[in-house]
mmCIF file of C-alpha atoms and ligand atoms in Angstrom:
data_model
loop_
_atom_site.group_PDB
_atom_site.id
_atom_site.type_symbol
_atom_site.label_atom_id
_atom_site.label_comp_id
_atom_site.label_asym_id
_atom_site.label_seq_id
_atom_site.Cartn_x
_atom_site.Cartn_y
_atom_site.Cartn_z
ATOM 1 C CA MET A 14 -73.784 7.332 -32.054
ATOM 2 C CA LYS A 15 -72.473 8.424 -35.477
ATOM 3 C CA ARG A 16 -75.061 6.435 -37.266
ATOM 4 C CA VAL A 17 -77.752 8.847 -35.431
ATOM 5 C CA VAL A 18 -76.445 11.983 -36.158
ATOM 6 C CA LEU A 19 -76.342 11.045 -39.513
ATOM 7 C CA VAL A 20 -80.041 9.300 -39.467
ATOM 8 C CA ALA A 21 -81.047 12.637 -37.762
ATOM 9 C CA LEU A 22 -78.685 15.252 -40.565
ATOM 10 C CA SER A 23 -80.877 13.475 -43.671
ATOM 11 C CA LEU A 24 -83.840 13.651 -42.287
ATOM 12 C CA SER A 25 -83.617 17.151 -41.157
ATOM 13 C CA LEU A 26 -82.014 17.708 -45.142
ATOM 14 C CA LEU A 27 -85.117 15.857 -46.218
ATOM 15 C CA VAL A 28 -87.366 18.000 -44.557
ATOM 16 C CA ALA A 29 -85.604 21.084 -45.716
ATOM 17 C CA TRP A 30 -85.933 20.253 -49.512
ATOM 18 C CA SER A 31 -89.390 19.229 -49.289
ATOM 19 C CA ALA A 32 -90.156 22.621 -47.570
ATOM 20 C CA ALA A 33 -88.530 24.974 -49.929
ATOM 21 C CA PRO A 34 -89.869 25.362 -53.528
ATOM 22 C CA ALA A 35 -87.744 24.578 -55.687
ATOM 23 C CA ALA A 36 -86.345 26.829 -58.561
ATOM 24 C CA ALA A 37 -85.647 23.800 -60.776
ATOM 25 C CA GLN A 38 -89.353 22.848 -60.675
ATOM 26 C CA TYR A 39 -90.327 26.251 -62.328
ATOM 27 C CA LYS A 40 -92.766 26.538 -65.159
ATOM 28 C CA PRO A 41 -90.788 27.213 -68.568
ATOM 29 C CA GLU A 42 -93.055 30.717 -68.504
ATOM 30 C CA PHE A 43 -94.640 33.130 -66.819
ATOM 31 C CA LYS A 44 -97.993 34.540 -67.988
ATOM 32 C CA ASN A 45 -98.130 38.556 -67.243
ATOM 33 C CA SER A 46 -101.730 39.975 -68.649
ATOM 34 C CA LEU A 47 -102.316 43.552 -70.208
ATOM 35 C CA VAL A 48 -104.966 45.274 -71.600
ATOM 36 C CA VAL A 49 -102.404 47.174 -74.047
ATOM 37 C CA GLY A 50 -100.284 46.745 -76.327
ATOM 38 C CA PRO A 51 -96.291 47.478 -76.425
ATOM 39 C CA THR A 52 -96.088 50.789 -77.420
ATOM 40 C CA GLY A 53 -96.629 53.716 -74.328
ATOM 41 C CA PRO A 54 -95.109 53.329 -70.894
ATOM 42 C CA TRP A 55 -97.403 51.020 -69.929
ATOM 43 C CA GLY A 56 -96.285 48.525 -71.909
ATOM 44 C CA GLU A 57 -92.589 49.660 -72.109
ATOM 45 C CA ALA A 58 -92.990 48.594 -68.353
ATOM 46 C CA ALA A 59 -93.782 44.978 -69.096
ATOM 47 C CA ALA A 60 -91.089 44.540 -71.472
ATOM 48 C CA LYS A 61 -88.767 45.937 -69.059
ATOM 49 C CA PHE A 62 -89.801 43.333 -66.262
ATOM 50 C CA ALA A 63 -90.046 40.687 -68.122
ATOM 51 C CA GLU A 64 -85.883 41.126 -68.974
ATOM 52 C CA LEU A 65 -84.520 42.558 -65.738
ATOM 53 C CA LEU A 66 -86.655 39.780 -63.971
ATOM 54 C CA LYS A 67 -84.781 37.233 -66.442
ATOM 55 C CA GLU A 68 -81.682 39.026 -66.161
ATOM 56 C CA ARG A 69 -81.542 38.675 -62.337
ATOM 57 C CA THR A 70 -82.806 35.371 -61.951
ATOM 58 C CA GLN A 71 -80.330 33.860 -64.555
ATOM 59 C CA GLY A 72 -83.636 32.566 -66.319
ATOM 60 C CA ARG A 73 -85.265 31.116 -63.726
ATOM 61 C CA ILE A 74 -88.260 33.544 -64.254
ATOM 62 C CA ASN A 75 -89.149 33.943 -67.548
ATOM 63 C CA VAL A 76 -91.926 36.387 -67.980
ATOM 64 C CA LYS A 77 -93.814 36.307 -71.392
ATOM 65 C CA ASN A 78 -96.192 39.463 -71.869
ATOM 66 C CA TYR A 79 -99.693 38.475 -73.409
ATOM 67 C CA PHE A 80 -100.648 42.151 -74.688
ATOM 68 C CA ALA A 81 -103.803 43.687 -76.030
ATOM 69 C CA GLY A 82 -105.885 41.152 -74.096
ATOM 70 C CA GLN A 83 -104.691 38.001 -75.195
ATOM 71 C CA LEU A 84 -105.402 36.256 -72.467
ATOM 72 C CA PHE A 85 -108.685 37.871 -71.657
ATOM 73 C CA ALA A 86 -109.939 37.182 -74.532
ATOM 74 C CA GLY A 87 -111.830 40.496 -74.818
ATOM 75 C CA LYS A 88 -113.047 40.514 -71.138
ATOM 76 C CA GLN A 89 -110.888 43.012 -69.352
ATOM 77 C CA THR A 90 -112.680 42.896 -66.468
ATOM 78 C CA ASN A 91 -112.000 39.616 -66.030
ATOM 79 C CA GLU A 92 -108.597 39.847 -65.731
ATOM 80 C CA PHE A 93 -108.142 39.838 -61.631
ATOM 81 C CA THR A 94 -109.962 36.348 -61.705
ATOM 82 C CA LEU A 95 -107.456 34.998 -63.972
ATOM 83 C CA LEU A 96 -105.390 36.053 -61.715
ATOM 84 C CA ASN A 97 -106.353 34.430 -58.579
ATOM 85 C CA GLN A 98 -107.361 31.220 -60.537
ATOM 86 C CA GLY A 99 -103.315 31.175 -61.641
ATOM 87 C CA VAL A 100 -104.470 30.955 -64.918
ATOM 88 C CA ALA A 101 -102.373 34.438 -65.575
ATOM 89 C CA ASP A 102 -99.300 34.765 -63.140
ATOM 90 C CA PHE A 103 -98.895 38.636 -63.471
ATOM 91 C CA ALA A 104 -100.951 41.365 -64.520
ATOM 92 C CA LEU A 105 -99.629 45.083 -64.866
ATOM 93 C CA GLY A 106 -103.308 46.206 -64.934
ATOM 94 C CA SER A 107 -105.936 48.814 -64.372
ATOM 95 C CA THR A 108 -107.498 49.640 -60.877
ATOM 96 C CA ILE A 109 -110.745 49.865 -63.403
ATOM 97 C CA ASN A 110 -110.571 47.112 -64.581
ATOM 98 C CA TRP A 111 -109.940 45.072 -61.019
ATOM 99 C CA SER A 112 -112.726 46.842 -59.049
ATOM 100 C CA PRO A 113 -115.711 44.677 -59.952
ATOM 101 C CA GLN A 114 -113.652 42.007 -57.989
ATOM 102 C CA VAL A 115 -112.133 44.578 -55.424
ATOM 103 C CA LYS A 116 -115.151 47.309 -55.608
ATOM 104 C CA GLU A 117 -112.969 49.223 -52.873
ATOM 105 C CA LEU A 118 -110.574 50.135 -55.919
ATOM 106 C CA ASN A 119 -113.332 52.383 -57.247
ATOM 107 C CA LEU A 120 -111.861 54.502 -54.679
ATOM 108 C CA PHE A 121 -110.051 56.267 -57.757
ATOM 109 C CA ALA A 122 -113.055 56.252 -60.182
ATOM 110 C CA MET A 123 -114.506 58.632 -57.500
ATOM 111 C CA PRO A 124 -115.356 61.463 -59.845
ATOM 112 C CA PHE A 125 -113.298 64.929 -59.780
ATOM 113 C CA MET A 126 -111.606 62.923 -56.335
ATOM 114 C CA TYR A 127 -108.545 64.091 -57.282
ATOM 115 C CA PRO A 128 -106.792 67.129 -57.816
ATOM 116 C CA SER A 129 -103.291 66.535 -58.002
ATOM 117 C CA TYR A 130 -100.519 63.381 -58.488
ATOM 118 C CA ARG A 131 -99.330 64.750 -55.251
ATOM 119 C CA ALA A 132 -102.732 64.043 -53.423
ATOM 120 C CA LEU A 133 -102.929 60.576 -55.290
ATOM 121 C CA ASP A 134 -99.364 59.604 -54.151
ATOM 122 C CA ALA A 135 -100.701 60.079 -50.850
ATOM 123 C CA VAL A 136 -103.312 58.074 -51.206
ATOM 124 C CA GLU A 137 -101.968 55.291 -52.815
ATOM 125 C CA ASN A 138 -98.756 55.435 -50.301
ATOM 126 C CA GLY A 139 -100.554 56.122 -47.084
ATOM 127 C CA GLU A 140 -103.325 53.786 -44.501
ATOM 128 C CA PRO A 141 -106.139 53.674 -47.823
ATOM 129 C CA GLY A 142 -103.688 52.516 -50.498
ATOM 130 C CA GLN A 143 -102.502 49.357 -47.809
ATOM 131 C CA LYS A 144 -106.391 48.736 -46.718
ATOM 132 C CA LEU A 145 -106.783 48.113 -50.679
ATOM 133 C CA TRP A 146 -103.628 46.037 -51.214
ATOM 134 C CA LYS A 147 -104.696 43.813 -47.831
ATOM 135 C CA LEU A 148 -108.345 43.648 -50.108
ATOM 136 C CA ILE A 149 -106.138 42.318 -52.800
ATOM 137 C CA GLU A 150 -104.186 39.909 -51.134
ATOM 138 C CA ALA A 151 -107.372 38.502 -49.372
ATOM 139 C CA LYS A 152 -108.580 37.920 -52.860
ATOM 140 C CA GLY A 153 -105.145 35.789 -53.831
ATOM 141 C CA VAL A 154 -103.217 38.474 -56.114
ATOM 142 C CA VAL A 155 -100.590 40.018 -54.389
ATOM 143 C CA PRO A 156 -99.557 43.106 -55.228
ATOM 144 C CA LEU A 157 -96.493 43.830 -55.533
ATOM 145 C CA ALA A 158 -96.217 47.833 -56.647
ATOM 146 C CA TRP A 159 -98.219 50.723 -58.059
ATOM 147 C CA GLY A 160 -98.080 52.314 -61.386
ATOM 148 C CA GLU A 161 -100.010 54.571 -63.446
ATOM 149 C CA ASN A 162 -102.200 54.632 -66.354
ATOM 150 C CA GLY A 163 -103.320 58.345 -65.451
ATOM 151 C CA PHE A 164 -105.563 61.175 -65.566
ATOM 152 C CA ARG A 165 -109.007 60.393 -67.859
ATOM 153 C CA GLN A 166 -109.515 62.615 -70.519
ATOM 154 C CA LEU A 167 -112.903 63.086 -72.625
ATOM 155 C CA THR A 168 -112.252 62.437 -76.439
ATOM 156 C CA ASN A 169 -114.914 62.589 -79.137
ATOM 157 C CA GLY A 170 -115.289 63.136 -82.834
ATOM 158 C CA LYS A 171 -118.374 65.432 -82.501
ATOM 159 C CA ARG A 172 -117.412 68.396 -80.990
ATOM 160 C CA PRO A 173 -115.835 70.387 -78.247
ATOM 161 C CA VAL A 174 -117.195 69.782 -74.485
ATOM 162 C CA ARG A 175 -116.566 72.377 -72.156
ATOM 163 C CA ALA A 176 -119.688 71.983 -70.216
ATOM 164 C CA PRO A 177 -122.530 69.022 -69.201
ATOM 165 C CA ALA A 178 -124.767 70.110 -72.093
ATOM 166 C CA ASP A 179 -122.107 69.529 -74.710
ATOM 167 C CA LEU A 180 -122.605 65.876 -73.624
ATOM 168 C CA GLU A 181 -125.970 65.353 -74.175
ATOM 169 C CA GLY A 182 -126.879 62.431 -75.753
ATOM 170 C CA LEU A 183 -123.301 61.474 -76.620
ATOM 171 C CA LYS A 184 -122.499 57.574 -77.305
ATOM 172 C CA VAL A 185 -119.109 57.944 -75.217
ATOM 173 C CA ARG A 186 -117.525 54.133 -74.337
ATOM 174 C CA VAL A 187 -116.785 52.800 -70.646
ATOM 175 C CA VAL A 188 -114.928 50.106 -69.651
ATOM 176 C CA GLY A 189 -117.812 47.612 -68.033
ATOM 177 C CA SER A 190 -117.553 48.989 -64.675
ATOM 178 C CA PRO A 191 -120.514 50.419 -62.990
ATOM 179 C CA ILE A 192 -119.246 53.534 -61.541
ATOM 180 C CA PHE A 193 -118.324 54.596 -65.493
ATOM 181 C CA ILE A 194 -122.253 53.995 -66.186
ATOM 182 C CA ASP A 195 -123.477 56.328 -63.520
ATOM 183 C CA THR A 196 -120.913 58.993 -63.872
ATOM 184 C CA PHE A 197 -121.858 59.109 -67.839
ATOM 185 C CA ARG A 198 -125.408 59.214 -66.752
ATOM 186 C CA ALA A 199 -125.428 61.465 -64.826
ATOM 187 C CA LEU A 200 -123.638 63.566 -67.040
ATOM 188 C CA GLY A 201 -126.120 63.258 -69.764
ATOM 189 C CA ALA A 202 -124.240 61.146 -72.031
ATOM 190 C CA ASN A 203 -125.238 57.940 -72.868
ATOM 191 C CA PRO A 204 -122.336 56.111 -71.626
ATOM 192 C CA ILE A 205 -121.803 52.222 -73.544
ATOM 193 C CA ASN A 206 -119.584 49.396 -71.987
ATOM 194 C CA MET A 207 -116.755 48.386 -74.408
ATOM 195 C CA ASN A 208 -113.747 46.423 -74.018
ATOM 196 C CA TRP A 209 -110.688 48.552 -75.157
ATOM 197 C CA GLY A 210 -109.991 46.217 -77.934
ATOM 198 C CA ASP A 211 -113.685 46.291 -79.279
ATOM 199 C CA ALA A 212 -113.261 50.166 -79.136
ATOM 200 C CA GLN A 213 -110.715 50.662 -81.091
ATOM 201 C CA THR A 214 -113.154 49.288 -83.593
ATOM 202 C CA ALA A 215 -116.345 51.154 -82.871
ATOM 203 C CA PHE A 216 -114.400 54.666 -82.660
ATOM 204 C CA GLN A 217 -113.664 53.908 -86.813
ATOM 205 C CA GLN A 218 -116.797 53.114 -87.771
ATOM 206 C CA GLY A 219 -118.139 55.928 -85.418
ATOM 207 C CA THR A 220 -121.032 53.590 -83.429
ATOM 208 C CA VAL A 221 -119.642 55.262 -80.352
ATOM 209 C CA ASP A 222 -118.723 59.048 -80.387
ATOM 210 C CA GLY A 223 -115.971 59.383 -77.605
ATOM 211 C CA GLN A 224 -114.157 57.683 -74.913
ATOM 212 C CA GLU A 225 -111.948 58.917 -71.975
ATOM 213 C CA ASN A 226 -108.488 57.625 -71.342
ATOM 214 C CA PRO A 227 -105.080 59.406 -69.965
ATOM 215 C CA VAL A 228 -103.351 61.241 -72.594
ATOM 216 C CA VAL A 229 -99.207 59.353 -72.650
ATOM 217 C CA SER A 230 -100.790 55.989 -71.649
ATOM 218 C CA VAL A 231 -103.245 55.898 -73.916
ATOM 219 C CA LEU A 232 -104.456 58.336 -76.756
ATOM 220 C CA ILE A 233 -100.439 58.883 -77.706
ATOM 221 C CA PRO A 234 -100.047 55.815 -78.491
ATOM 222 C CA PHE A 235 -103.122 54.730 -79.635
ATOM 223 C CA LYS A 236 -103.127 57.810 -81.923
ATOM 224 C CA LEU A 237 -106.909 58.985 -80.935
ATOM 225 C CA TRP A 238 -106.555 61.921 -83.279
ATOM 226 C CA THR A 239 -107.547 59.690 -85.715
ATOM 227 C CA VAL A 240 -110.634 59.391 -84.374
ATOM 228 C CA HIS A 241 -111.495 62.124 -82.085
ATOM 229 C CA LYS A 242 -110.742 65.627 -83.262
ATOM 230 C CA ASN A 243 -111.998 66.976 -79.698
ATOM 231 C CA ILE A 244 -110.161 66.817 -76.089
ATOM 232 C CA THR A 245 -111.253 68.047 -72.802
ATOM 233 C CA LEU A 246 -108.703 68.068 -70.237
ATOM 234 C CA TRP A 247 -110.902 67.792 -67.195
ATOM 235 C CA ASN A 248 -108.990 65.446 -64.849
ATOM 236 C CA TYR A 249 -112.489 63.146 -63.718
ATOM 237 C CA ALA A 250 -110.904 60.154 -62.761
ATOM 238 C CA ILE A 251 -107.529 59.245 -62.257
ATOM 239 C CA ASP A 252 -106.394 55.484 -63.177
ATOM 240 C CA PRO A 253 -103.561 53.694 -61.158
ATOM 241 C CA LEU A 254 -102.078 50.786 -62.348
ATOM 242 C CA VAL A 255 -101.142 47.453 -60.157
ATOM 243 C CA LEU A 256 -98.743 45.285 -60.932
ATOM 244 C CA GLY A 257 -100.020 42.110 -59.241
ATOM 245 C CA MET A 258 -98.888 38.753 -58.586
ATOM 246 C CA SER A 259 -101.138 35.211 -58.436
ATOM 247 C CA LYS A 260 -100.793 34.174 -55.076
ATOM 248 C CA LEU A 261 -100.699 30.879 -56.188
ATOM 249 C CA THR A 262 -97.394 31.661 -58.463
ATOM 250 C CA TRP A 263 -95.856 33.832 -55.620
ATOM 251 C CA ASP A 264 -95.777 30.665 -52.887
ATOM 252 C CA SER A 265 -94.266 28.922 -55.755
ATOM 253 C CA LEU A 266 -91.296 30.681 -55.640
ATOM 254 C CA THR A 267 -88.370 30.683 -53.160
ATOM 255 C CA PRO A 268 -87.945 33.425 -50.873
ATOM 256 C CA ASP A 269 -85.267 34.417 -52.579
ATOM 257 C CA ASP A 270 -86.740 34.603 -55.989
ATOM 258 C CA ARG A 271 -89.649 36.762 -54.141
ATOM 259 C CA ASP A 272 -87.310 38.843 -53.197
ATOM 260 C CA ILE A 273 -86.192 39.778 -56.611
ATOM 261 C CA VAL A 274 -89.963 39.384 -57.925
ATOM 262 C CA LYS A 275 -91.043 42.713 -55.450
ATOM 263 C CA LYS A 276 -88.011 44.511 -56.068
ATOM 264 C CA THR A 277 -87.919 44.562 -59.750
ATOM 265 C CA ALA A 278 -91.430 45.472 -59.940
ATOM 266 C CA VAL A 279 -90.610 48.638 -57.195
ATOM 267 C CA GLU A 280 -87.812 49.780 -59.494
ATOM 268 C CA VAL A 281 -89.247 49.117 -62.996
ATOM 269 C CA MET A 282 -93.313 50.647 -61.746
ATOM 270 C CA ALA A 283 -91.280 53.727 -60.541
ATOM 271 C CA TRP A 284 -90.153 54.221 -63.498
ATOM 272 C CA GLN A 285 -93.479 53.703 -65.530
ATOM 273 C CA LYS A 286 -95.048 56.432 -63.016
ATOM 274 C CA GLN A 287 -92.541 58.855 -64.231
ATOM 275 C CA GLY A 288 -93.061 57.801 -67.999
ATOM 276 C CA ALA A 289 -97.002 58.144 -67.741
ATOM 277 C CA ARG A 290 -97.049 61.740 -66.383
ATOM 278 C CA ALA A 291 -94.348 62.738 -68.589
ATOM 279 C CA GLY A 292 -94.895 65.623 -70.359
ATOM 280 C CA LEU A 293 -98.381 66.591 -68.462
ATOM 281 C CA ASP A 294 -96.858 69.623 -66.340
ATOM 282 C CA GLY A 295 -94.653 72.616 -67.589
ATOM 283 C CA ALA A 296 -94.391 72.840 -71.005
ATOM 284 C CA MET A 297 -96.920 70.230 -71.479
ATOM 285 C CA GLU A 298 -95.046 68.530 -74.181
ATOM 286 C CA ALA A 299 -97.560 65.710 -74.512
ATOM 287 C CA VAL A 300 -100.632 67.661 -75.107
ATOM 288 C CA GLU A 301 -98.786 69.783 -77.707
ATOM 289 C CA ASN A 302 -97.953 66.675 -79.335
ATOM 290 C CA LEU A 303 -102.119 66.178 -79.558
ATOM 291 C CA LYS A 304 -102.311 69.723 -80.658
ATOM 292 C CA LYS A 305 -99.152 68.945 -83.699
ATOM 293 C CA ASN A 306 -101.860 66.096 -84.610
ATOM 294 C CA GLY A 307 -104.624 68.069 -85.345
ATOM 295 C CA MET A 308 -106.499 67.954 -81.680
ATOM 296 C CA GLU A 309 -108.385 70.579 -80.691
ATOM 297 C CA VAL A 310 -107.654 70.881 -76.751
ATOM 298 C CA VAL A 311 -109.970 72.444 -74.367
ATOM 299 C CA THR A 312 -109.071 73.040 -70.940
ATOM 300 C CA LEU A 313 -111.724 73.909 -68.428
ATOM 301 C CA THR A 314 -111.899 77.581 -66.226
ATOM 302 C CA ALA A 315 -112.685 76.216 -62.165
ATOM 303 C CA ALA A 316 -116.535 77.256 -62.874
ATOM 304 C CA GLU A 317 -116.566 74.958 -66.225
ATOM 305 C CA LEU A 318 -114.650 72.172 -63.880
ATOM 306 C CA ALA A 319 -117.671 73.084 -61.281
ATOM 307 C CA ALA A 320 -120.458 72.256 -63.085
ATOM 308 C CA PHE A 321 -119.192 68.994 -64.021
ATOM 309 C CA LYS A 322 -118.445 68.242 -60.638
ATOM 310 C CA ALA A 323 -122.016 69.313 -59.277
ATOM 311 C CA LYS A 324 -123.398 67.507 -62.023
ATOM 312 C CA THR A 325 -121.631 64.451 -60.789
ATOM 313 C CA ARG A 326 -122.019 64.614 -57.188
ATOM 314 C CA PRO A 327 -125.201 62.101 -56.232
ATOM 315 C CA VAL A 328 -122.772 59.854 -58.418
ATOM 316 C CA TYR A 329 -120.065 60.293 -55.938
ATOM 317 C CA ASP A 330 -122.461 60.071 -52.996
ATOM 318 C CA LYS A 331 -123.895 56.768 -53.916
ATOM 319 C CA TRP A 332 -120.286 55.363 -54.360
ATOM 320 C CA VAL A 333 -119.214 56.538 -51.072
ATOM 321 C CA THR A 334 -121.313 53.462 -49.536
ATOM 322 C CA GLU A 335 -120.171 51.065 -52.046
ATOM 323 C CA ILE A 336 -116.792 51.777 -51.270
ATOM 324 C CA GLY A 337 -117.271 52.181 -47.788
ATOM 325 C CA ALA A 338 -117.739 55.236 -45.803
ATOM 326 C CA ASP A 339 -114.301 54.503 -43.624
ATOM 327 C CA LEU A 340 -111.925 54.255 -46.879
ATOM 328 C CA VAL A 341 -113.558 57.077 -48.499
ATOM 329 C CA LYS A 342 -113.320 59.306 -45.781
ATOM 330 C CA ALA A 343 -109.629 58.550 -44.997
ATOM 331 C CA ALA A 344 -108.376 59.745 -48.690
ATOM 332 C CA GLU A 345 -110.748 62.350 -48.397
ATOM 333 C CA LYS A 346 -108.889 63.256 -45.817
ATOM 334 C CA ILE A 347 -105.159 62.941 -46.822
ATOM 335 C CA VAL A 348 -106.376 64.906 -50.319
ATOM 336 C CA ALA A 349 -107.556 67.597 -48.048
ATOM 337 C CA GLY A 350 -104.296 67.734 -46.436
ATOM 338 C CA THR A 351 -102.283 67.904 -49.794
ATOM 339 C CA LYS A 352 -104.049 70.799 -51.010
HETATM 340 O O1 X2X B 422 -110.042 50.166 -71.517
HETATM 341 C C1 X2X B 422 -109.614 51.552 -70.624
HETATM 342 O O2 X2X B 422 -109.972 52.265 -71.394
HETATM 343 C C2 X2X B 422 -107.834 51.332 -70.345
HETATM 344 C C3 X2X B 422 -107.072 50.780 -71.480
HETATM 345 O O3 X2X B 422 -107.840 52.655 -69.570
HETATM 346 C C4 X2X B 422 -108.075 50.496 -69.034
HETATM 347 O O4 X2X B 422 -107.738 49.400 -69.097
HETATM 348 C C5 X2X B 422 -109.090 50.436 -68.117
#
């Protein structure tokens, strides 16, 4: 009798041991991919995440940040594929870069759709956001938390832009994601698809005239005033970040460690989002910073903004179908409710 119990006990122990992933077997390094460098809220969040995770797991999860696109060798629209293949364990990535694989993420690149952070937050936290997370997860990536690159603003080295006519023929660097090509063509510009790493050289050499990126997360850390004197604040697209994890890596963690990863991601990305928005309301210190560095800041009247919006309306309509009418309608309803 005693022997039977012992055998049963050791068998059940064996089963439990083989079913649960063993922390001792974790790889020595978990790779995290980023397009940008360590400076600014985007990069700083990655450093904080790595540090906190190491501390909270007593060194079991050791994240190494691969900044400036080191993991995807220049092609930023490959980041999602690296994640779902497990080449990257984590990525702190922009929805723009992931949208070639998850085309519904173009929801955030719809021209002039989001009038405020409040509208954006409501979409992210509401049903559309949940649907997007399910779509991401179905493609092998576990989304842990939303973050933010920010509202994208236009800079260029040629002239102030306050009307679509000012964009005529301007060579504007955009990410290799088709909605951006469509938008800038509709505005009369000459959009050029280029990776962010290559874009730096192109700005310096003047082979492109302009680009579009958020003030706090990108323009300031990359000192865009050294290449472009003009900025138009037009909030034409919003760019959330997602801190995501390869499903393969996620599955290899113990439930307790998954919990730590998730909680740490949520905490760090809330901090990151605040950082990305800092200085962009009230006294607008971030914009003052651009002026101090010699940039000429164009803000638009409602009528001027409406002219850009009207020109890009056909792009908006085309992408309703690409993204899915139900998803866009659900987001539109939420946006309208936050006004
Ligand atoms: O490449 C860009 O413009 C950037 C840094 O904003 C993204 O990764 C989408």
